[in-house]
Amino acid sequence: MNPRSLPVAASLDAPDPVLERVLIEDTKNSSQGGERNLAHQPILLDQVSKSFRGEVVNRSFSMKAANKNDEDLENGMLEKDIEKSVRSNKGITVHNKALLSGIAYCISSCSMILVNKYVLSSYDFNAGISLMVYQNFVSVVVVSSLRVFGIISTEPLTWRLVRVWLPVNVIFVGMLITSMFSLKYINVAMVTVLKNVTNVITAVGEMYLFNKTHDNKVWTALFLMIISAVTGGITDLSFHAIGYTWQIINCFLTASYSLTLRRVMDTAKQVTKSGNLDEFSMVLLNNTLSLPLGFLLILLFNEVDYLSRTPLLQLPAFWLVTTFSGLLGLAISFTSMWFLHQTSATTYSLVGSLNKIPLSVAGIFLFHVSTSLENSASILFGLLAGVFFARAKMQDKSQTRS
């Protein structure tokens, strides 16, 4: 899962109050609409008995919820038929929305990594920090524009909130930069397998910091992930020590981000105006705070000299691709939140694990990665271990609740 979408996991299992409020409002509106329809039929109401009047009210309400007109009564449609149609239409609508949100999430998360790999490797762009800063700048512009036009709402960036969130943001920046550095040297398939090590570090951190225990299936899955990462590195025909070093650092930083976020989240909510910190606010907060730190790192790593000499900045196509990568980073946050609202945390986690399989295959074929049978087997083994880990975590969570 891409780092930008990690804050979503803060409250995966909590019911969505926004959706509940929308459903309540829709129900009220439908009820009022039914009463208005009856008010325009005084002749009919005067002719029926009092007991039959209640049946007309219920039937009118059902027709309103199903977006039907008075022609349903003229066609002699029974109330049970209407209710059956309502349930069928509702099931189809929810199913389509869940499928659509899942496809959008998979496409955005896969495309983000592939586009970054294309910029760093195919264009041979040697300023990963600058790429990160530009992507975050695009995210800030888009989210700020949506807020100005009233499409979304975000928490104001107060000094108290910035002080609380700064440690998280420092790790966030380091996580994104090391991901850029590793992706430049390592193929996409091996990056997805090596990222499994993050789960191992996170599980150990949860055990020591939060006294959280895991069952044997979880530890077995984590052990299989370690084996796949080691065997994948040994059999990697394009092994690059620098890339693997950056990826190992990235695993530690990603795990640290997840653990630190869990510690800081409650404090951050207390210093906000509304007492809450949603996904949009976290995206704006993280990306805004990353800009000054990113500019400082650009100076420290002397990327200014490279940027002044590279001809890539004069190519419109290059700017188009990098801007697109920034929009994809933001799309991951939006689509992941949409997908979570349409499905469950269990489905979201499992789809995220399964999504790595087509991503790895696409990375091998699109970038013409030289691989061996042993390395391909190690990659497949690691991807299946990730799916096994997701299922084991689901069972572990369900047992903990029960």
Short mmCIF file of C-alpha atoms in Angstrom, two decimals:
data_model
loop_
_atom_site.label_atom_id
_atom_site.label_comp_id
_atom_site.label_asym_id
_atom_site.label_seq_id
_atom_site.Cartn_x
_atom_site.Cartn_y
_atom_site.Cartn_z
CA MET A 1 0.00 0.00 0.00
CA ASN A 2 1.26 3.34 -0.83
CA PRO A 3 2.42 5.51 2.10
CA ARG A 4 0.10 8.37 1.30
CA SER A 5 -2.86 6.22 2.05
CA LEU A 6 -1.67 4.88 5.42
CA PRO A 7 -3.63 7.27 7.63
CA VAL A 8 -6.82 5.63 6.49
CA ALA A 9 -6.03 2.71 8.77
CA ALA A 10 -6.54 4.86 11.83
CA SER A 11 -10.19 3.85 12.20
CA LEU A 12 -10.92 1.08 9.75
CA ASP A 13 -13.38 -0.79 11.95
CA ALA A 14 -15.39 2.21 13.13
CA PRO A 15 -18.78 2.81 11.51
CA ASP A 16 -18.87 5.72 9.13
CA PRO A 17 -20.94 8.53 10.72
CA VAL A 18 -21.14 10.40 7.42
CA LEU A 19 -22.81 7.50 5.65
CA GLU A 20 -25.15 6.92 8.58
CA ARG A 21 -26.17 10.57 8.54
CA VAL A 22 -26.79 10.44 4.80
CA LEU A 23 -28.96 7.35 5.17
CA ILE A 24 -30.98 9.00 7.95
CA GLU A 25 -31.48 12.14 5.89
CA ASP A 26 -32.47 10.11 2.84
CA THR A 27 -35.01 8.21 4.91
CA LYS A 28 -36.50 11.44 6.27
CA ASN A 29 -36.68 12.97 2.80
CA SER A 30 -38.31 9.84 1.40
CA SER A 31 -40.88 9.85 4.21
CA GLN A 32 -41.70 13.51 3.65
CA GLY A 33 -41.92 12.90 -0.09
CA GLY A 34 -44.42 10.08 0.52
CA GLU A 35 -46.61 12.32 2.64
CA ARG A 36 -46.56 15.01 -0.03
CA ASN A 37 -47.72 12.49 -2.64
CA LEU A 38 -50.61 11.48 -0.41
CA ALA A 39 -51.56 15.09 0.20
CA HIS A 40 -52.23 15.46 -3.53
CA GLN A 41 -54.67 12.53 -3.50
CA PRO A 42 -57.54 13.71 -1.20
CA ILE A 43 -60.21 12.01 -3.29
CA LEU A 44 -58.55 8.63 -2.96
CA LEU A 45 -58.04 9.00 0.79
CA ASP A 46 -61.68 9.97 1.35
CA GLN A 47 -62.91 6.82 -0.38
CA VAL A 48 -60.78 4.24 1.44
CA SER A 49 -61.17 2.97 4.96
CA LYS A 50 -58.89 3.91 7.84
CA SER A 51 -57.13 0.52 7.86
CA PHE A 52 -56.51 0.61 4.15
CA ARG A 53 -55.14 4.16 4.45
CA GLY A 54 -52.09 2.86 6.34
CA GLU A 55 -51.41 0.39 3.54
CA VAL A 56 -51.47 3.22 0.99
CA VAL A 57 -48.95 5.18 3.08
CA ASN A 58 -46.58 2.23 3.25
CA ARG A 59 -46.96 1.52 -0.43
CA SER A 60 -46.28 5.16 -1.34
CA PHE A 61 -43.18 5.18 0.85
CA SER A 62 -41.83 2.04 -0.83
CA MET A 63 -42.44 3.47 -4.27
CA LYS A 64 -40.67 6.70 -3.35
CA ALA A 65 -37.63 4.81 -2.06
CA ALA A 66 -37.49 2.84 -5.30
CA ASN A 67 -37.85 5.97 -7.46
CA LYS A 68 -41.20 4.80 -8.79
CA ASN A 69 -44.19 6.91 -9.89
CA ASP A 70 -47.94 6.50 -9.51
CA GLU A 71 -47.96 4.24 -12.54
CA ASP A 72 -46.93 1.33 -10.26
CA LEU A 73 -50.42 1.43 -8.69
CA GLU A 74 -52.04 1.60 -12.10
CA ASN A 75 -50.11 -1.47 -13.21
CA GLY A 76 -51.33 -3.34 -10.13
CA MET A 77 -47.86 -3.84 -8.67
CA LEU A 78 -48.08 -5.54 -5.29
CA GLU A 79 -46.32 -4.12 -2.23
CA LYS A 80 -44.18 -7.23 -1.76
CA ASP A 81 -43.08 -6.99 -5.40
CA ILE A 82 -42.07 -3.38 -4.89
CA GLU A 83 -40.09 -4.23 -1.75
CA LYS A 84 -38.38 -7.09 -3.57
CA SER A 85 -37.46 -4.72 -6.41
CA VAL A 86 -36.12 -2.17 -3.92
CA ARG A 87 -33.89 -4.75 -2.26
CA SER A 88 -32.64 -6.00 -5.62
CA ASN A 89 -31.85 -2.51 -6.90
CA LYS A 90 -30.11 -1.59 -3.66
CA GLY A 91 -27.95 -4.72 -3.80
CA ILE A 92 -26.94 -4.01 -7.38
CA THR A 93 -26.10 -0.38 -6.59
CA VAL A 94 -23.91 -1.24 -3.59
CA HIS A 95 -22.22 -4.04 -5.50
CA ASN A 96 -21.42 -1.76 -8.43
CA LYS A 97 -20.07 0.97 -6.17
CA ALA A 98 -17.87 -1.49 -4.29
CA LEU A 99 -16.56 -2.94 -7.55
CA LEU A 100 -15.96 0.50 -9.05
CA SER A 101 -14.17 1.81 -5.94
CA GLY A 102 -12.04 -1.34 -5.76
CA ILE A 103 -10.99 -1.02 -9.40
CA ALA A 104 -10.19 2.67 -8.90
CA TYR A 105 -8.06 1.88 -5.84
CA CYS A 106 -6.16 -0.92 -7.60
CA ILE A 107 -5.49 1.17 -10.71
CA SER A 108 -4.28 4.22 -8.77
CA SER A 109 -2.02 2.27 -6.41
CA CYS A 110 -0.45 0.20 -9.20
CA SER A 111 -0.07 3.18 -11.52
CA MET A 112 1.66 5.28 -8.86
CA ILE A 113 4.55 2.84 -8.46
CA LEU A 114 4.83 2.16 -12.19
CA VAL A 115 4.86 5.86 -13.09
CA ASN A 116 7.47 6.62 -10.43
CA LYS A 117 9.60 3.78 -11.75
CA TYR A 118 9.19 5.16 -15.27
CA VAL A 119 10.28 8.66 -14.22
CA LEU A 120 13.27 7.48 -12.19
CA SER A 121 14.53 4.71 -14.50
CA SER A 122 13.29 5.32 -18.04
CA TYR A 123 13.92 9.07 -17.85
CA ASP A 124 16.99 8.40 -15.67
CA PHE A 125 15.92 11.23 -13.37
CA ASN A 126 18.45 11.52 -10.53
CA ALA A 127 16.57 13.89 -8.21
CA GLY A 128 14.21 11.72 -6.20
CA ILE A 129 13.78 14.31 -3.45
CA SER A 130 12.76 16.95 -5.97
CA LEU A 131 10.25 14.53 -7.49
CA MET A 132 8.78 13.90 -4.04
CA VAL A 133 8.52 17.63 -3.32
CA TYR A 134 6.79 18.32 -6.64
CA GLN A 135 4.31 15.48 -6.12
CA ASN A 136 3.47 16.75 -2.64
CA PHE A 137 3.11 20.28 -4.01
CA VAL A 138 0.57 19.01 -6.56
CA SER A 139 -1.36 17.31 -3.75
CA VAL A 140 -1.41 20.53 -1.69
CA VAL A 141 -2.68 22.56 -4.64
CA VAL A 142 -5.46 20.09 -5.47
CA VAL A 143 -6.66 19.59 -1.88
CA SER A 144 -6.52 23.34 -1.18
CA SER A 145 -8.53 24.02 -4.34
CA LEU A 146 -11.17 21.47 -3.35
CA ARG A 147 -11.39 23.11 0.06
CA VAL A 148 -11.73 26.61 -1.39
CA PHE A 149 -14.59 25.50 -3.66
CA GLY A 150 -16.33 23.87 -0.70
CA ILE A 151 -16.10 20.32 -2.06
CA ILE A 152 -14.22 19.07 1.01
CA SER A 153 -13.44 20.45 4.46
CA THR A 154 -10.13 20.21 6.30
CA GLU A 155 -8.83 21.15 9.71
CA PRO A 156 -6.96 24.48 9.94
CA LEU A 157 -3.19 24.11 10.30
CA THR A 158 -2.58 25.57 13.75
CA TRP A 159 0.81 25.82 15.40
CA ARG A 160 -0.27 23.36 18.11
CA LEU A 161 -1.23 20.78 15.49
CA VAL A 162 2.03 21.31 13.59
CA ARG A 163 4.11 20.74 16.74
CA VAL A 164 2.27 17.51 17.52
CA TRP A 165 2.44 16.24 13.94
CA LEU A 166 6.05 17.21 13.13
CA PRO A 167 7.68 13.90 14.28
CA VAL A 168 5.21 11.97 12.12
CA ASN A 169 5.93 14.21 9.14
CA VAL A 170 9.71 13.81 9.43
CA ILE A 171 9.29 10.03 9.22
CA PHE A 172 6.76 10.50 6.39
CA VAL A 173 9.28 12.48 4.33
CA GLY A 174 12.02 9.95 4.97
CA MET A 175 9.70 7.14 3.99
CA LEU A 176 8.82 8.74 0.64
CA ILE A 177 12.42 9.68 -0.20
CA THR A 178 13.88 6.24 0.56
CA SER A 179 11.09 4.71 -1.51
CA MET A 180 12.16 6.88 -4.45
CA PHE A 181 15.83 5.97 -4.01
CA SER A 182 15.18 2.23 -3.81
CA LEU A 183 12.76 2.21 -6.74
CA LYS A 184 15.40 3.71 -8.99
CA TYR A 185 17.71 0.70 -8.52
CA ILE A 186 15.36 -2.22 -7.82
CA ASN A 187 12.70 -3.67 -10.10
CA VAL A 188 9.05 -3.28 -9.12
CA ALA A 189 8.48 -6.98 -8.35
CA MET A 190 11.34 -7.15 -5.85
CA VAL A 191 10.26 -3.87 -4.24
CA THR A 192 6.81 -5.34 -3.54
CA VAL A 193 8.37 -8.46 -2.02
CA LEU A 194 10.90 -6.56 0.07
CA LYS A 195 8.17 -4.27 1.39
CA ASN A 196 6.76 -7.32 3.19
CA VAL A 197 9.60 -6.91 5.67
CA THR A 198 7.74 -3.83 6.89
CA ASN A 199 5.02 -6.12 8.26
CA VAL A 200 7.60 -8.03 10.28
CA ILE A 201 9.04 -4.86 11.82
CA THR A 202 5.56 -3.49 12.52
CA ALA A 203 4.46 -6.72 14.23
CA VAL A 204 7.53 -6.69 16.48
CA GLY A 205 6.98 -3.00 17.25
CA GLU A 206 3.35 -3.62 18.17
CA MET A 207 4.43 -6.39 20.51
CA TYR A 208 6.94 -4.24 22.41
CA LEU A 209 5.23 -0.82 22.24
CA PHE A 210 1.55 -1.77 22.55
CA ASN A 211 1.79 -5.24 24.15
CA LYS A 212 -0.11 -6.69 21.23
CA THR A 213 0.08 -10.43 20.65
CA HIS A 214 -0.31 -12.33 17.37
CA ASP A 215 -1.27 -15.93 16.81
CA ASN A 216 0.92 -18.58 15.20
CA LYS A 217 -0.56 -18.08 11.73
CA VAL A 218 0.56 -14.44 11.69
CA TRP A 219 4.10 -15.30 12.77
CA THR A 220 4.23 -18.12 10.21
CA ALA A 221 3.23 -15.69 7.46
CA LEU A 222 5.87 -13.21 8.64
CA PHE A 223 8.50 -15.95 8.61
CA LEU A 224 7.53 -16.86 5.04
CA MET A 225 7.89 -13.19 4.07
CA ILE A 226 11.43 -13.09 5.42
CA ILE A 227 12.35 -16.26 3.51
CA SER A 228 10.91 -14.88 0.27
CA ALA A 229 12.77 -11.58 0.69
CA VAL A 230 16.10 -13.33 1.34
CA THR A 231 15.74 -15.86 -1.48
CA GLY A 232 14.47 -13.14 -3.82
CA GLY A 233 17.54 -11.01 -3.11
CA ILE A 234 19.92 -13.93 -3.62
CA THR A 235 18.35 -14.90 -6.95
CA ASP A 236 17.87 -11.32 -8.19
CA LEU A 237 19.82 -11.01 -11.46
CA SER A 238 19.74 -7.21 -11.22
CA PHE A 239 20.77 -7.06 -7.55
CA HIS A 240 21.96 -3.59 -6.52
CA ALA A 241 23.40 -3.14 -3.04
CA ILE A 242 22.55 0.56 -2.85
CA GLY A 243 18.95 -0.05 -3.86
CA TYR A 244 18.52 -2.86 -1.33
CA THR A 245 20.03 -0.68 1.41
CA TRP A 246 17.58 2.12 0.70
CA GLN A 247 14.70 -0.37 0.66
CA ILE A 248 15.65 -1.84 4.05
CA ILE A 249 15.79 1.70 5.48
CA ASN A 250 12.41 2.35 3.87
CA CYS A 251 10.93 -0.71 5.61
CA PHE A 252 12.06 0.57 9.01
CA LEU A 253 10.75 4.07 8.30
CA THR A 254 7.40 2.79 7.02
CA ALA A 255 6.94 0.65 10.13
CA SER A 256 8.00 3.60 12.31
CA TYR A 257 5.46 5.82 10.54
CA SER A 258 2.65 3.38 11.24
CA LEU A 259 3.61 2.95 14.91
CA THR A 260 4.24 6.66 15.52
CA LEU A 261 0.98 7.57 13.82
CA ARG A 262 -0.87 5.33 16.23
CA ARG A 263 0.72 7.08 19.20
CA VAL A 264 0.26 10.63 17.91
CA MET A 265 -3.24 10.35 16.44
CA ASP A 266 -5.17 10.75 19.70
CA THR A 267 -3.10 13.77 20.74
CA ALA A 268 -3.47 15.33 17.30
CA LYS A 269 -7.26 15.00 17.44
CA GLN A 270 -7.32 16.79 20.79
CA VAL A 271 -5.61 19.90 19.41
CA THR A 272 -7.86 20.20 16.35
CA LYS A 273 -10.84 22.51 16.25
CA SER A 274 -13.40 19.76 15.60
CA GLY A 275 -11.72 17.08 17.70
CA ASN A 276 -11.21 14.92 14.61
CA LEU A 277 -8.57 14.47 11.91
CA ASP A 278 -9.90 12.97 8.71
CA GLU A 279 -8.08 11.71 5.63
CA PHE A 280 -8.23 14.99 3.73
CA SER A 281 -6.79 16.90 6.68
CA MET A 282 -3.96 14.41 7.08
CA VAL A 283 -3.13 14.55 3.38
CA LEU A 284 -2.99 18.35 3.48
CA LEU A 285 -1.07 18.38 6.77
CA ASN A 286 1.55 15.82 5.71
CA ASN A 287 2.15 17.25 2.26
CA THR A 288 2.24 20.87 3.41
CA LEU A 289 4.74 20.22 6.20
CA SER A 290 6.88 18.11 3.87
CA LEU A 291 7.58 21.03 1.51
CA PRO A 292 10.01 23.09 3.67
CA LEU A 293 11.76 19.93 4.87
CA GLY A 294 11.97 18.69 1.27
CA PHE A 295 13.52 21.95 0.04
CA LEU A 296 16.12 21.70 2.82
CA LEU A 297 17.01 18.15 1.77
CA ILE A 298 17.29 19.25 -1.87
CA LEU A 299 19.99 21.68 -0.79
CA LEU A 300 21.75 19.14 1.44
CA PHE A 301 21.84 16.49 -1.30
CA ASN A 302 22.88 19.11 -3.87
CA GLU A 303 20.05 18.32 -6.27
CA VAL A 304 19.94 21.98 -7.29
CA ASP A 305 23.09 21.52 -9.36
CA TYR A 306 21.60 18.49 -11.13
CA LEU A 307 18.30 20.29 -11.78
CA SER A 308 20.12 23.24 -13.33
CA ARG A 309 21.94 20.96 -15.78
CA THR A 310 19.38 18.31 -16.74
CA PRO A 311 17.55 18.83 -20.05
CA LEU A 312 14.54 16.89 -18.75
CA LEU A 313 13.00 20.00 -17.23
CA GLN A 314 12.66 21.44 -20.72
CA LEU A 315 10.53 18.54 -21.94
CA PRO A 316 6.74 19.09 -21.69
CA ALA A 317 6.22 15.32 -21.67
CA PHE A 318 8.38 14.99 -18.55
CA TRP A 319 6.34 17.63 -16.71
CA LEU A 320 3.14 15.91 -17.80
CA VAL A 321 4.29 12.55 -16.41
CA THR A 322 5.54 14.00 -13.12
CA THR A 323 2.33 15.98 -12.63
CA PHE A 324 0.35 12.84 -13.35
CA SER A 325 2.38 11.00 -10.72
CA GLY A 326 1.46 13.68 -8.18
CA LEU A 327 -2.22 13.33 -9.02
CA LEU A 328 -1.93 9.55 -8.67
CA GLY A 329 -0.45 9.95 -5.20
CA LEU A 330 -3.48 11.98 -4.20
CA ALA A 331 -5.81 9.58 -5.99
CA ILE A 332 -4.58 6.74 -3.78
CA SER A 333 -5.75 8.59 -0.68
CA PHE A 334 -9.17 9.36 -2.17
CA THR A 335 -9.80 5.94 -3.74
CA SER A 336 -8.63 4.05 -0.66
CA MET A 337 -11.04 6.04 1.51
CA TRP A 338 -13.84 5.52 -1.03
CA PHE A 339 -13.11 1.78 -1.19
CA LEU A 340 -13.14 1.52 2.60
CA HIS A 341 -16.53 3.25 2.76
CA GLN A 342 -18.02 0.88 0.18
CA THR A 343 -16.58 -2.36 1.59
CA SER A 344 -14.96 -3.49 4.84
CA ALA A 345 -11.45 -3.29 6.28
CA THR A 346 -11.12 -7.03 5.66
CA THR A 347 -11.86 -6.71 1.94
CA TYR A 348 -9.62 -3.64 1.70
CA SER A 349 -6.66 -5.46 3.26
CA LEU A 350 -7.08 -8.58 1.14
CA VAL A 351 -7.45 -6.63 -2.11
CA GLY A 352 -4.33 -4.63 -1.22
CA SER A 353 -2.35 -7.86 -0.89
CA LEU A 354 -3.77 -9.40 -4.07
CA ASN A 355 -3.10 -6.16 -5.92
CA LYS A 356 0.65 -6.73 -5.63
CA ILE A 357 0.47 -9.75 -7.95
CA PRO A 358 -0.59 -7.90 -11.16
CA LEU A 359 1.68 -5.01 -10.13
CA SER A 360 4.71 -7.31 -10.01
CA VAL A 361 3.83 -8.95 -13.32
CA ALA A 362 3.31 -5.56 -14.97
CA GLY A 363 6.62 -4.29 -13.59
CA ILE A 364 8.53 -7.26 -15.02
CA PHE A 365 7.02 -6.98 -18.50
CA LEU A 366 6.82 -3.20 -18.86
CA PHE A 367 10.42 -2.59 -17.85
CA HIS A 368 11.83 -5.77 -19.47
CA VAL A 369 13.31 -7.11 -16.24
CA SER A 370 15.71 -10.00 -16.64
CA THR A 371 14.66 -12.73 -14.26
CA SER A 372 15.28 -16.41 -13.62
CA LEU A 373 12.95 -19.23 -12.68
CA GLU A 374 14.31 -19.20 -9.13
CA ASN A 375 13.76 -15.45 -8.76
CA SER A 376 10.26 -15.63 -10.24
CA ALA A 377 9.41 -18.43 -7.81
CA SER A 378 10.73 -16.34 -4.90
CA ILE A 379 8.65 -13.35 -5.99
CA LEU A 380 5.50 -15.48 -6.33
CA PHE A 381 6.22 -17.08 -2.96
CA GLY A 382 6.54 -13.66 -1.35
CA LEU A 383 3.32 -12.38 -2.91
CA LEU A 384 1.38 -15.44 -1.72
CA ALA A 385 2.93 -15.01 1.72
CA GLY A 386 1.53 -11.48 1.73
CA VAL A 387 -1.96 -12.79 0.96
CA PHE A 388 -1.59 -15.43 3.67
CA PHE A 389 -0.51 -12.71 6.11
CA ALA A 390 -3.57 -10.58 5.29
CA ARG A 391 -5.90 -13.52 5.93
CA ALA A 392 -4.08 -14.43 9.14
CA LYS A 393 -4.38 -10.86 10.40
CA MET A 394 -8.12 -10.89 9.67
CA GLN A 395 -8.61 -14.08 11.67
CA ASP A 396 -6.39 -12.76 14.46
CA LYS A 397 -8.42 -9.54 14.65
CA SER A 398 -11.75 -11.38 14.65
CA GLN A 399 -10.58 -13.69 17.45
CA THR A 400 -9.37 -10.70 19.49
CA ARG A 401 -12.80 -9.01 19.19
CA SER A 402 -14.71 -12.13 20.11
#
